[in-house]
Short mmCIF file of C-alpha atoms in Angstrom, two decimals:
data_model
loop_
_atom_site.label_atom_id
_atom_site.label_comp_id
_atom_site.label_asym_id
_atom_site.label_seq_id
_atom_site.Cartn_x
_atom_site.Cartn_y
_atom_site.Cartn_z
CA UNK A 1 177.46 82.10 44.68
CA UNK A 2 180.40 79.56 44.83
CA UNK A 3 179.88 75.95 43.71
CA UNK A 4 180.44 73.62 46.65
CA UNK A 5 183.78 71.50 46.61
CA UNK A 6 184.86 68.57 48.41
CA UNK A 7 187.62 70.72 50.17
CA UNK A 8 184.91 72.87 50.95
CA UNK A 9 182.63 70.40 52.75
CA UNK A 10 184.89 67.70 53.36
CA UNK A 11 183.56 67.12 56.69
CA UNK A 12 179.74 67.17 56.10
CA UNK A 13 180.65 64.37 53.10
CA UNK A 14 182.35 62.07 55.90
CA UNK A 15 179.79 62.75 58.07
CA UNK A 16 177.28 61.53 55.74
CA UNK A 17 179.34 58.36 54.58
CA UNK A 18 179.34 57.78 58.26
CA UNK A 19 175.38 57.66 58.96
CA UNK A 20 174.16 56.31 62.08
CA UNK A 21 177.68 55.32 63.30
CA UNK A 22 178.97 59.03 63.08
CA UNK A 23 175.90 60.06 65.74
CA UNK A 24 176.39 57.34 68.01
CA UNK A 25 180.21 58.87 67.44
CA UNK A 26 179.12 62.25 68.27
CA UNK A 27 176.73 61.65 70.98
CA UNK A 28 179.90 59.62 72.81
CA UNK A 29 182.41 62.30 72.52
CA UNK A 30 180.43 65.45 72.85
CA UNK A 31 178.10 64.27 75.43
CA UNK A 32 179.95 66.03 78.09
CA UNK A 33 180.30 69.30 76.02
CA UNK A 34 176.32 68.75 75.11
CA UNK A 35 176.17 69.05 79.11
CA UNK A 36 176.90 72.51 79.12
CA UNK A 37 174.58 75.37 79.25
CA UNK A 38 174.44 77.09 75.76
CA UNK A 39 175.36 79.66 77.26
CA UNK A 40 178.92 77.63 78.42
CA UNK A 41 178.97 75.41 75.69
CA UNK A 42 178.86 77.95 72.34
CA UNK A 43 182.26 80.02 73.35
CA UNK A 44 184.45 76.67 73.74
CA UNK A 45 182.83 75.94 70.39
CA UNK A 46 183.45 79.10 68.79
CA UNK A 47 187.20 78.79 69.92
CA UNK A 48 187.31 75.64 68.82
CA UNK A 49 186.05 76.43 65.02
CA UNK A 50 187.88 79.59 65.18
CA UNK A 51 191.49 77.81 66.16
CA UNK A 52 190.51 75.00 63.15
CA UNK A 53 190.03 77.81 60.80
CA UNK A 54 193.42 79.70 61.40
CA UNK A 55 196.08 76.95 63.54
CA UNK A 56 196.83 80.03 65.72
CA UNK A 57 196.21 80.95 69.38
CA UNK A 58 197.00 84.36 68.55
CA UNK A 59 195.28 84.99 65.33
CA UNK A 60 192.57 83.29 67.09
CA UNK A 61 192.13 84.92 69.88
CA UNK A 62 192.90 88.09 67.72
CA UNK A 63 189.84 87.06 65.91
CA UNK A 64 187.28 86.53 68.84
CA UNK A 65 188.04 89.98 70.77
CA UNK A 66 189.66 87.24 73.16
CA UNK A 67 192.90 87.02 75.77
CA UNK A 68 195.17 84.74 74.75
CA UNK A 69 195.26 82.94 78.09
CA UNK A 70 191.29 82.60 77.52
CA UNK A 71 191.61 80.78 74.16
CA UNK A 72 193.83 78.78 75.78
CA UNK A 73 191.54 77.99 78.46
CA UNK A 74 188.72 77.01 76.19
CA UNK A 75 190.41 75.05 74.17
CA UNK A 76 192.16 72.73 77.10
CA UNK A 77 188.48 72.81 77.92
CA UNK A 78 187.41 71.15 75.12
CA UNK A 79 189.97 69.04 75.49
CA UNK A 80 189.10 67.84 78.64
CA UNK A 81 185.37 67.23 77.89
CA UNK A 82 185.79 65.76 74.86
CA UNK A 83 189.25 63.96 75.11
CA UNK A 84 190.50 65.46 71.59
CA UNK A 85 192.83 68.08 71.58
CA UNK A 86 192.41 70.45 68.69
CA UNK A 87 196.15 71.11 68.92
CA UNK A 88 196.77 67.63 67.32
CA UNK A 89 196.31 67.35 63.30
CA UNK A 90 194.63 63.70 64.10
CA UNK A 91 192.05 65.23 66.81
CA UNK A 92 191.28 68.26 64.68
CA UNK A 93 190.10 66.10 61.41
CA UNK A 94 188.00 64.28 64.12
CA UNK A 95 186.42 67.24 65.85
CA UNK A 96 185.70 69.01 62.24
CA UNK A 97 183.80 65.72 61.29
CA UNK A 98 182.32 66.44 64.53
CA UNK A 99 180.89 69.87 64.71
CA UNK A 100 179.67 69.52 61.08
CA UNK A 101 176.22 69.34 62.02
CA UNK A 102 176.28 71.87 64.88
#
């Protein structure tokens, strides 16, 4: 196995410096994605991670058996139900802090 690193779990570490404040965070921002059906919710999710992971549509999409124009779709749908666009360096720290614990 790998020993863990802080550039390996950056995210979960912030989360956990955060405490309570990073779930009343969370619950605020993702309570419109937290709406969803599972069954709506884990794709935009799954795009999400997947376009954090790479900074590509296509590799992306490539990546998820997925049309390019439907990555593109779930991700402005994230954007829209969470207000941070994945797109923007800023917004994707935020939404990896985010999804840490889901």
């Amino acid at each position: 196995t790998d020993a863990a690193t802080i550039a390996g779990h950056w995210e979960h570490l912030v989360d956990e410096g955060l405490g309570k404040s990073a779930d009343l965070f969370r619950a605020e921002r993702l309570a419109d994605l937290d709406a969803l059906t599972d069954e709506r919710r884990e794709p935009i999710i799954d795009a999400v991670r997947e376009y954090l992971r790479s900074g590509s549509v296509a590799e992306s999409s490539r990546a998820l058996f997925l049309h390019r124009n439907t990555m593109l779709k779930r991700l402005q749908r994230f954007a829209e139900l969470t207000g941070l666009d994945p797109s923007i360096p800023h917004d994707a720290g935020t939404i990896r802090v985010l999804l840490a614990r889901s």
